Short mmCIF file of C-alpha atoms and ligand atoms in Angstrom, two decimals:
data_model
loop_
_atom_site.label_atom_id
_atom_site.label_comp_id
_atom_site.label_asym_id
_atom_site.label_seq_id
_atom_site.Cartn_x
_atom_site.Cartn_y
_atom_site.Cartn_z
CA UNK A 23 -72.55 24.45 -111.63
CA UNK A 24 -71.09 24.89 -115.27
CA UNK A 25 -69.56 27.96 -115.11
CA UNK A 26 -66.10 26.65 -114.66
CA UNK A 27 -63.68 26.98 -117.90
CA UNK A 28 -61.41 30.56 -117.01
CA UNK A 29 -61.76 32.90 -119.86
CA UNK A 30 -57.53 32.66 -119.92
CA UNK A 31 -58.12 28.48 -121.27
CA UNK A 32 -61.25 29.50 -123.05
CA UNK A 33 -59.13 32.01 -125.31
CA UNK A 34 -55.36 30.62 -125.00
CA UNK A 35 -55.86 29.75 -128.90
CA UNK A 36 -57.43 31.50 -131.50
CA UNK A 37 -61.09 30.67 -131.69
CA UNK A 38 -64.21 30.95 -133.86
CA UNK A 39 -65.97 33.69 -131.90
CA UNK A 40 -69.77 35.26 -131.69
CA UNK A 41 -70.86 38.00 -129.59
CA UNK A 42 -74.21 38.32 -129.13
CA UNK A 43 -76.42 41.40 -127.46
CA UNK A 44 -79.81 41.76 -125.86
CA UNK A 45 -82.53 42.93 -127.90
CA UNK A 46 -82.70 46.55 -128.37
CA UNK A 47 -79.58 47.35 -127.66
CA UNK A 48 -77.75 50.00 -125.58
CA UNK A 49 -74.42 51.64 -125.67
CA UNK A 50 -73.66 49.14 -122.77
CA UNK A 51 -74.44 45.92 -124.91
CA UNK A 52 -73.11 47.27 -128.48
CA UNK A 53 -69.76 49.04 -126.81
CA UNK A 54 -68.83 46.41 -124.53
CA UNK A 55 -69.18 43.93 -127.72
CA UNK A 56 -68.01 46.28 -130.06
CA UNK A 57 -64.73 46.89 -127.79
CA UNK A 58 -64.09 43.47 -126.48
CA UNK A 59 -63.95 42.61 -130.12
CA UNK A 60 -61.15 44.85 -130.81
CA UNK A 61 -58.82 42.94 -128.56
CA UNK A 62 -59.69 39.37 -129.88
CA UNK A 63 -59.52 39.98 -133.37
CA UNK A 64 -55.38 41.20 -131.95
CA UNK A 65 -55.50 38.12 -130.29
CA UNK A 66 -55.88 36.04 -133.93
CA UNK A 67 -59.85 35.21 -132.78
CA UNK A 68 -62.23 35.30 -135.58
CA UNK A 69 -65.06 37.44 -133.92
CA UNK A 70 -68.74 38.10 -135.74
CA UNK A 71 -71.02 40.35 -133.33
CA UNK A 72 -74.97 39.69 -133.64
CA UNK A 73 -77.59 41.68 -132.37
CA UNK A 74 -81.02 40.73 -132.30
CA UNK A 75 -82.35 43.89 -134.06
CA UNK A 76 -81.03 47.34 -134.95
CA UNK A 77 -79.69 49.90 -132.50
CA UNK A 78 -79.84 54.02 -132.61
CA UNK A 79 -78.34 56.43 -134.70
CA UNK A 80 -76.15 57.85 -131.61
CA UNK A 81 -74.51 54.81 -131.06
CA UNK A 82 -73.43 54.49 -135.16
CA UNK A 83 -70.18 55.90 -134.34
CA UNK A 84 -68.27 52.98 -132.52
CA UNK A 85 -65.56 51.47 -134.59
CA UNK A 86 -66.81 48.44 -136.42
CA UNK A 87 -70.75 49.13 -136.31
CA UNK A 88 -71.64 48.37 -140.06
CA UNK A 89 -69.98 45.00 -139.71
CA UNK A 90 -72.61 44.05 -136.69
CA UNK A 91 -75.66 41.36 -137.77
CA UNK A 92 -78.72 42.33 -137.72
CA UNK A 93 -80.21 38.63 -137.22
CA UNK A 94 -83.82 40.21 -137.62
CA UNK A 95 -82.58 41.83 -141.27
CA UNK A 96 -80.09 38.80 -142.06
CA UNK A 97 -81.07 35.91 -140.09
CA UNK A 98 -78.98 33.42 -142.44
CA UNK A 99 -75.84 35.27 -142.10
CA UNK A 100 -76.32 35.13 -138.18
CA UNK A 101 -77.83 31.71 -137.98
CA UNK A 102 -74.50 30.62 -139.69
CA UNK A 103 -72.20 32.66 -137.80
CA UNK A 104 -73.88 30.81 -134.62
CA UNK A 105 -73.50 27.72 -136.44
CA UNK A 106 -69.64 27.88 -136.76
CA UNK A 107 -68.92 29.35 -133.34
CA UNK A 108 -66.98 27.61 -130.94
CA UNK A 109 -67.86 29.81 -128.40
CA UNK A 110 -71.29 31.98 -128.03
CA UNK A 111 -70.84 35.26 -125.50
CA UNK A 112 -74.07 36.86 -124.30
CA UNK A 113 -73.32 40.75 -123.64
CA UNK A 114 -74.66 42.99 -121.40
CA UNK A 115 -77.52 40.09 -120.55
CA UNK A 116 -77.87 36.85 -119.34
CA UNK A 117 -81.52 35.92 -119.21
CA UNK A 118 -82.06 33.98 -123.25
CA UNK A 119 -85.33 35.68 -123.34
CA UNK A 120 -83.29 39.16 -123.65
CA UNK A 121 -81.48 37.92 -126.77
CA UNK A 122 -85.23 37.58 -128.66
CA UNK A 123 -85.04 35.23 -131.98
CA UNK A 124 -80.77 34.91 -130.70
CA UNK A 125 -81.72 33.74 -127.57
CA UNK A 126 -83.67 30.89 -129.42
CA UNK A 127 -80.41 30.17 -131.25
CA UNK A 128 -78.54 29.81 -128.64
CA UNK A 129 -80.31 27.49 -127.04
CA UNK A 130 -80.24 25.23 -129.80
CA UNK A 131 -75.72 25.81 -130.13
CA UNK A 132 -73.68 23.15 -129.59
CA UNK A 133 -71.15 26.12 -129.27
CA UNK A 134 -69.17 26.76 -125.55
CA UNK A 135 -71.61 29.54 -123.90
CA UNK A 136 -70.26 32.60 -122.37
CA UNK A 137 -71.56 35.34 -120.43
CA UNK A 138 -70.32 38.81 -119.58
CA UNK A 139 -73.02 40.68 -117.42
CA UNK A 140 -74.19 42.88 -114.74
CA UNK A 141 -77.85 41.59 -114.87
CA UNK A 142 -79.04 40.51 -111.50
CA UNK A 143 -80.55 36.64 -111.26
CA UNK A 144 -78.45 35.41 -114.30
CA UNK A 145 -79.66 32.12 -116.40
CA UNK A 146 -77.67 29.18 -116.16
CA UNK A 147 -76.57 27.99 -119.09
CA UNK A 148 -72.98 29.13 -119.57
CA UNK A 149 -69.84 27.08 -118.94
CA UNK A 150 -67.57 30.41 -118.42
CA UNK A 151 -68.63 33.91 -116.78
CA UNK A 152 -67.50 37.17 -115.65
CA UNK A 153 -70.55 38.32 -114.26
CA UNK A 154 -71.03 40.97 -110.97
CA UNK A 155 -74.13 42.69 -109.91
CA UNK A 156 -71.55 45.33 -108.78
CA UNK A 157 -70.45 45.94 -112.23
CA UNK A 158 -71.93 49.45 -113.10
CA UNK A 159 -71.89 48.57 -116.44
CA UNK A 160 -70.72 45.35 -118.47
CA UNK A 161 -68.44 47.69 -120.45
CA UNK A 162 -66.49 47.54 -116.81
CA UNK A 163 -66.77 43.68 -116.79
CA UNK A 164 -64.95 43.41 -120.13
CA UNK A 165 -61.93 45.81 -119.29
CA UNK A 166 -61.38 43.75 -115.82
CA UNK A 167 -61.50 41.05 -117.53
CA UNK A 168 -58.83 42.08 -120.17
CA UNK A 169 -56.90 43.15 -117.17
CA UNK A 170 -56.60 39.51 -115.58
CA UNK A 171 -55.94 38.49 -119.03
CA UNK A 172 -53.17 40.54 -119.09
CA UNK A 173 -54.55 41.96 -122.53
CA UNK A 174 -54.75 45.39 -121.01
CA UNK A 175 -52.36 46.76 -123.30
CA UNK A 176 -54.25 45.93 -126.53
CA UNK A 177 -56.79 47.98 -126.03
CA UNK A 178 -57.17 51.29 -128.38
CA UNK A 179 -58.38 54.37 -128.48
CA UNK A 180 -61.40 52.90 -130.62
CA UNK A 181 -61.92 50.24 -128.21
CA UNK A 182 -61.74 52.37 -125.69
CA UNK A 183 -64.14 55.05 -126.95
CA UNK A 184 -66.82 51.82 -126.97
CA UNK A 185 -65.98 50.97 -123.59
CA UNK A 186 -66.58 54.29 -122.38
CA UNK A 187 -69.46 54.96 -124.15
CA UNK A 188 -70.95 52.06 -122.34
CA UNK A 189 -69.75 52.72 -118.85
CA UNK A 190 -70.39 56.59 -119.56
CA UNK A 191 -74.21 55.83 -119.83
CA UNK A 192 -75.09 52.68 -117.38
CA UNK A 193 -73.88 55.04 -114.45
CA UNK A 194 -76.06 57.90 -116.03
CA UNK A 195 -73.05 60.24 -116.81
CA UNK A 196 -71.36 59.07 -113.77
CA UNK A 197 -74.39 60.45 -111.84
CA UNK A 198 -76.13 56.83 -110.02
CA UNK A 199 -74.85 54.83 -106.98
CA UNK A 200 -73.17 52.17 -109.79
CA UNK A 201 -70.39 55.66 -110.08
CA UNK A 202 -67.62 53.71 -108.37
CA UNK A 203 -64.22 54.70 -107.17
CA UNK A 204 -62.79 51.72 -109.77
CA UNK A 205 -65.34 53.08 -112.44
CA UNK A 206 -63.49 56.23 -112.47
CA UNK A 207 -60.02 54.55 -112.53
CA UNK A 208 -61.10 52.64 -115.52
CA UNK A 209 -62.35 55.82 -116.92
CA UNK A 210 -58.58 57.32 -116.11
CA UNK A 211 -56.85 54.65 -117.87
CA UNK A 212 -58.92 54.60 -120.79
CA UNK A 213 -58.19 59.06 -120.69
CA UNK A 214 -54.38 57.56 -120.77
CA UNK A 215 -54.60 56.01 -124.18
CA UNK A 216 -56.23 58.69 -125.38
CA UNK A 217 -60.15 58.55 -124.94
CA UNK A 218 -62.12 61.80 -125.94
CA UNK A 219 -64.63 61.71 -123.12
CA UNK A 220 -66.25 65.20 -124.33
CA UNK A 221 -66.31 63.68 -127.66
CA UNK A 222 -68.03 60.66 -126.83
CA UNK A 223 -70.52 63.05 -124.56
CA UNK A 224 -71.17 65.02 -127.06
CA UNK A 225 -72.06 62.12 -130.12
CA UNK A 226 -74.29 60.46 -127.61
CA UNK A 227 -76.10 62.85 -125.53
CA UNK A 228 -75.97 66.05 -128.32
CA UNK A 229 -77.53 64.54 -131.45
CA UNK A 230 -80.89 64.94 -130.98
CA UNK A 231 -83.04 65.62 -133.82
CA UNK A 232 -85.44 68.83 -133.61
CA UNK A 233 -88.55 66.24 -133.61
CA UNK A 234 -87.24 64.18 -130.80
CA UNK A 235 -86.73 67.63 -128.79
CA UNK A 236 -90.45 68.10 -129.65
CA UNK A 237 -91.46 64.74 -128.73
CA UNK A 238 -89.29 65.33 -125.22
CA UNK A 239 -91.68 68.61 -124.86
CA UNK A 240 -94.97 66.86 -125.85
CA UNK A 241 -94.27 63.79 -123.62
CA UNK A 242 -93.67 65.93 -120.51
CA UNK A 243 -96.46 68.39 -121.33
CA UNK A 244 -99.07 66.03 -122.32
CA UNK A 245 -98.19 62.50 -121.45
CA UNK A 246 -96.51 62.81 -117.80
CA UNK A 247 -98.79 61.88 -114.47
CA UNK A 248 -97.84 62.11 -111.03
CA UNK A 249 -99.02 60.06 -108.18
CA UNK A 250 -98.49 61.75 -105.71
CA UNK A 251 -99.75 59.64 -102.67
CA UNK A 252 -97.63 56.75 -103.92
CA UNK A 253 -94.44 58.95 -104.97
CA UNK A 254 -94.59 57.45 -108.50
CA UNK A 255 -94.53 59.40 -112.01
CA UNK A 256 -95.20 57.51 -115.37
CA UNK A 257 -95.19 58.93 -118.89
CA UNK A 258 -97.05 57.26 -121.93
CA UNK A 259 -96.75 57.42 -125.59
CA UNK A 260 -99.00 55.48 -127.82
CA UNK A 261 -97.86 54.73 -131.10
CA UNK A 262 -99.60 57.42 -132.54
CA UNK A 263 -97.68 60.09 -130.48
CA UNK A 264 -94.84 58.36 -131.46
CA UNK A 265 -95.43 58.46 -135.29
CA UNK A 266 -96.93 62.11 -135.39
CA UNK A 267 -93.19 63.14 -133.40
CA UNK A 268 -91.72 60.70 -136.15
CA UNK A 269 -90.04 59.28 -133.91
CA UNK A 270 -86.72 57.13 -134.55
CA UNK A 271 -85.52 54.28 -132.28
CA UNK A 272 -83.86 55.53 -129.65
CA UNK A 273 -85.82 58.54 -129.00
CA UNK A 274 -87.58 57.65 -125.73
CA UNK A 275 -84.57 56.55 -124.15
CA UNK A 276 -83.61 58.33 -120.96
CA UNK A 277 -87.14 60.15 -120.91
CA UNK A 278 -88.33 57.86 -118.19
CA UNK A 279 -85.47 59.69 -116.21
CA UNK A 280 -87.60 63.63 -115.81
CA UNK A 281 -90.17 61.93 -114.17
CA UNK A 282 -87.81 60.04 -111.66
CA UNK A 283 -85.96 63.88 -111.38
CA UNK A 284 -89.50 65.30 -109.78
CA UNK A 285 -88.65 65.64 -106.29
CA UNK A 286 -89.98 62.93 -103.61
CA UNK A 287 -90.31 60.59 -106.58
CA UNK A 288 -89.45 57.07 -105.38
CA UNK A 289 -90.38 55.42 -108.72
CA UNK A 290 -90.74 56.29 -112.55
CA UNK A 291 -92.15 54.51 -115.72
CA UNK A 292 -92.34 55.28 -119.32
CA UNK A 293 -94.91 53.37 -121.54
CA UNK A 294 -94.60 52.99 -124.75
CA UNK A 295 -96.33 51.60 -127.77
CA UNK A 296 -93.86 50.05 -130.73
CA UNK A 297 -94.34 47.70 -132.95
CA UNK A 298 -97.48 46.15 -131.93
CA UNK A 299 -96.04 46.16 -128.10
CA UNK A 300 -95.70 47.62 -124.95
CA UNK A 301 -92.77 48.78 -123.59
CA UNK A 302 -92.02 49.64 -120.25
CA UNK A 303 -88.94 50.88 -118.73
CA UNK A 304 -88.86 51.42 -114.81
CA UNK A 305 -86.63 53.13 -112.72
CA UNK A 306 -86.36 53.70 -108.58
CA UNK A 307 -84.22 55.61 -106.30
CA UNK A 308 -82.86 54.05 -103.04
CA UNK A 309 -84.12 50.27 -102.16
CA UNK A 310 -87.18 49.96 -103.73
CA UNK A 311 -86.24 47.18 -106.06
CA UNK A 312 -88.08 48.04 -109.67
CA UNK A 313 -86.12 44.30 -110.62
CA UNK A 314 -88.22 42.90 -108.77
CA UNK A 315 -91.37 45.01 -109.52
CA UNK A 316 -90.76 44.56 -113.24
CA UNK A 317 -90.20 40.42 -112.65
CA UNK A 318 -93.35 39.87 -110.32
CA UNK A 319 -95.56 42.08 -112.38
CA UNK A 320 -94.60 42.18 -116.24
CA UNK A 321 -92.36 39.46 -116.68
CA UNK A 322 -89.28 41.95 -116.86
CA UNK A 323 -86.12 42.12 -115.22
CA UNK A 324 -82.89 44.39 -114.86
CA UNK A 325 -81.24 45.96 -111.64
CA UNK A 326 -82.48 47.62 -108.73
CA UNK A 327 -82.89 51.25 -109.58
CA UNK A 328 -83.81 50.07 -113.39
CA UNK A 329 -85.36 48.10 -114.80
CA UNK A 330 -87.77 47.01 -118.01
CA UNK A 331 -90.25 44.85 -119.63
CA UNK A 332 -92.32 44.11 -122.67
CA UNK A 333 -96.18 43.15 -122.66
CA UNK A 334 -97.54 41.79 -126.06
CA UNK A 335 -100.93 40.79 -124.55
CA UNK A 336 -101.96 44.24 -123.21
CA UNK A 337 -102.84 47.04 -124.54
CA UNK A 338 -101.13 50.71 -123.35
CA UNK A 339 -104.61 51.73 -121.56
CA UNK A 340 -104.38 47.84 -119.88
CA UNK A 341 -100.41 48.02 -118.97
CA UNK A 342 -101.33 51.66 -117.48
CA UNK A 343 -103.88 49.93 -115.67
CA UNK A 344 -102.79 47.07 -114.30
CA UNK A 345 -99.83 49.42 -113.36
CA UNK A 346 -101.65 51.56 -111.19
CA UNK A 347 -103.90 49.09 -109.49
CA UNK A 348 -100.54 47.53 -108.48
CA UNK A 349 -99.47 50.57 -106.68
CA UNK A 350 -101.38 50.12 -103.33
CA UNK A 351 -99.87 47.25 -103.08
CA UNK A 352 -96.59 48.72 -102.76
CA UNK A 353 -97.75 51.75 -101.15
CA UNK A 354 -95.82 51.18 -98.05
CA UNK A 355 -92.54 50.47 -99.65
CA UNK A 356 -93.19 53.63 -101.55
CA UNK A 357 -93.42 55.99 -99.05
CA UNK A 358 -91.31 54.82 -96.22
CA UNK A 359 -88.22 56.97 -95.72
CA UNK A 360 -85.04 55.18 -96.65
CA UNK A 361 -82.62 56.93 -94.44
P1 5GP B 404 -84.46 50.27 -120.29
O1 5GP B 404 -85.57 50.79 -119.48
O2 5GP B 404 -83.34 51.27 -120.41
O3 5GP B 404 -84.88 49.66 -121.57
O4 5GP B 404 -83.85 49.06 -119.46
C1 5GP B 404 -83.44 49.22 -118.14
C2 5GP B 404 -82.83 47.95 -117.64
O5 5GP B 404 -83.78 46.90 -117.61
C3 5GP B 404 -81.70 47.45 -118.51
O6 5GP B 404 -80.68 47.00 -117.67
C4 5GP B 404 -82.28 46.34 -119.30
O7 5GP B 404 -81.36 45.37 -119.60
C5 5GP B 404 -83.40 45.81 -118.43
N1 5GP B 404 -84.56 45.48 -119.28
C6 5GP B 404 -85.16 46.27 -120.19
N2 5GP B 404 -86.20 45.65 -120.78
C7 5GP B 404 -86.25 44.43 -120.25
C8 5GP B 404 -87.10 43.28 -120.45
O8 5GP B 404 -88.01 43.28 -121.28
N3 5GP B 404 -86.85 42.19 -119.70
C9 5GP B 404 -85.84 42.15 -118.78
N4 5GP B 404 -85.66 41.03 -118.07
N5 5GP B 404 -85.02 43.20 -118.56
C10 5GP B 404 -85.21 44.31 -119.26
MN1 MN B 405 -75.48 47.28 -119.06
#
């Protein structure tokens, strides 16, 4: 085992610092980055953040966004960010393959590795970690963690605001078994310095654009299929729905959701096509594991009740296919009454 420098000797002095995120990232990944940052920089760390790729247009409201690298838009400025770091944290996800062309990077870093997850079945190749599969949301991870470092008290309202966003929408609005009694203390104490949780709500959840409420309509109209015998829902979009919708990124997230909200659904995909791939996203309610669905089947990964994965071999009709020929496998575990 490696993972044994504390995070208080990793960041006693001031450091050169990256954050990195997974690939597509969430308000999860980009707050809990965005806000841990915050409190470095107070600490005298030099801190760069580095995404893989861009990130929606409801997240471009957490203090500090426009300074974030793109590495797929500025790979240079990234690549020599990584170069200089003394210490590389992975975000929100701990599997390389999850950080795309950053992942690659890392690998190659002479830099001290760090991770800060909530990922089940975690990667070893950090030498420090604050990591728990119990963690509703990695936004939670980094305010415990500033709480044993006793850095509590430099947290902000902005900081705050990027840690809430994050915890606000891994629990699903406080709404999925992750909703813990400590969640909601963290969510009181970040109230106390002055979080606008209504405010937050509202810039993440009430921005749509009119096409994406049309593409919401289309999907469900035209796109959504229920299985009944095995309790399972999917919804598709091919790249051409998606473009004739004009459809920004960020758009399909949390429709995979109204087909898990069908009553007697056990579990839900969404397939879509982007940029010459497909993606899936998979969600369950109660113990079927969708983790381990999306890691035996499609290479994926995530938690229990959610899950994704990416296929650039297959084509939407083939993913769709290969899903459903899967389900009678599963049938049993499907149908069986949890409680
Ligand atoms: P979403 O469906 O919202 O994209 O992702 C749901 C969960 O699955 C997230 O926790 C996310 O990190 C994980 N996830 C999404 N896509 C992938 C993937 O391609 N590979 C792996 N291993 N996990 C994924
Ligand atoms: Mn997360």
């Amino acid at each position: 085992m490696h993972n044994h420098i504390p995070f208080k000797e990793l960041l006693a002095e001031p450091k050169k610092l990256v954050l990195t995120i997974h690939l597509n990232p969430d308000a999860d990944a980009l707050g809990s980055a965005l806000g841990f940052a915050r409190v470095l920089r107070k600490k005298g760390h030099e801190v760069v953040i580095v995404s893989p790729n861009s990130f929606p247009d409801f997240l471009k409201w957490m203090q500090g966004w426009e300074q974030v690298l793109l590495y797929d838009k500025n790979p240079e400025a990234a690549r020599s960010a990584l170069a200089q770091a003394d210490v590389v944290f992975s975000m929100d996800y701990s599997a390389l393959k999850r950080g795309g062309d950053v992942g690659e990077e890392i690998k190659k870093s002479k830099a001290v590795k760090a991770i800060i997850d909530h990922h089940r079945e975690p990667e070893n190749y950090a030498q420090a970690m604050q990591w728990s599969i119990e963690a509703g949301a990695t936004c939670e991870l980094v305010y415990d963690l500033l709480v044993e470092l006793g850095w509590e008290k430099l947290l902000d309202k902005e900081a705050g605001e990027c840690l809430y966003a994050g915890i606000m929408t891994d629990t699903g609005g406080f709404r999925h078994p992750n909703t813990t009694q400590h969640i909601h203390q963290i969510v009181a104490s970040l109230m106390g310095i002055g979080v606008d949780v209504a405010k937050v709500s509202k810039l993440i959840y009430d921005t749509n654009t009119v096409n994406r409420i049309k593409l919401l309509g289309f999907a469900l109209s035209q796109r959504l299929h229920v299985l009944t015998e095995y309790n399972v829902a999917y919804i598709y979009l091919s790249a051409k729905d998606l473009a004739s919708f004009h459809a920004q990124k960020g758009d399909t997230e949390g429709l995979v959701n109204y087909a898990l909200s069908i009553k007697g659904i056990v579990m839900a995909a969404l397939f879509t096509e982007k940029d010459q791939m497909i993606k899936m996203s998979f969600r369950s309610v109660g113990n079927f594991s969708v983790n381990e669905f999306a890691r035996t089947n499609f290479d994926g990964g995530g938690h229990t009740n959610a899950a994704g994965g990416v296929s650039k071999e297959l084509s939407l009709e083939a993913v769709i296919d290969k899903f459903e020929k899967l389900l009678p496998n599963y049938k049993t575990a499907l149908t069986k009454k949890d409680e």
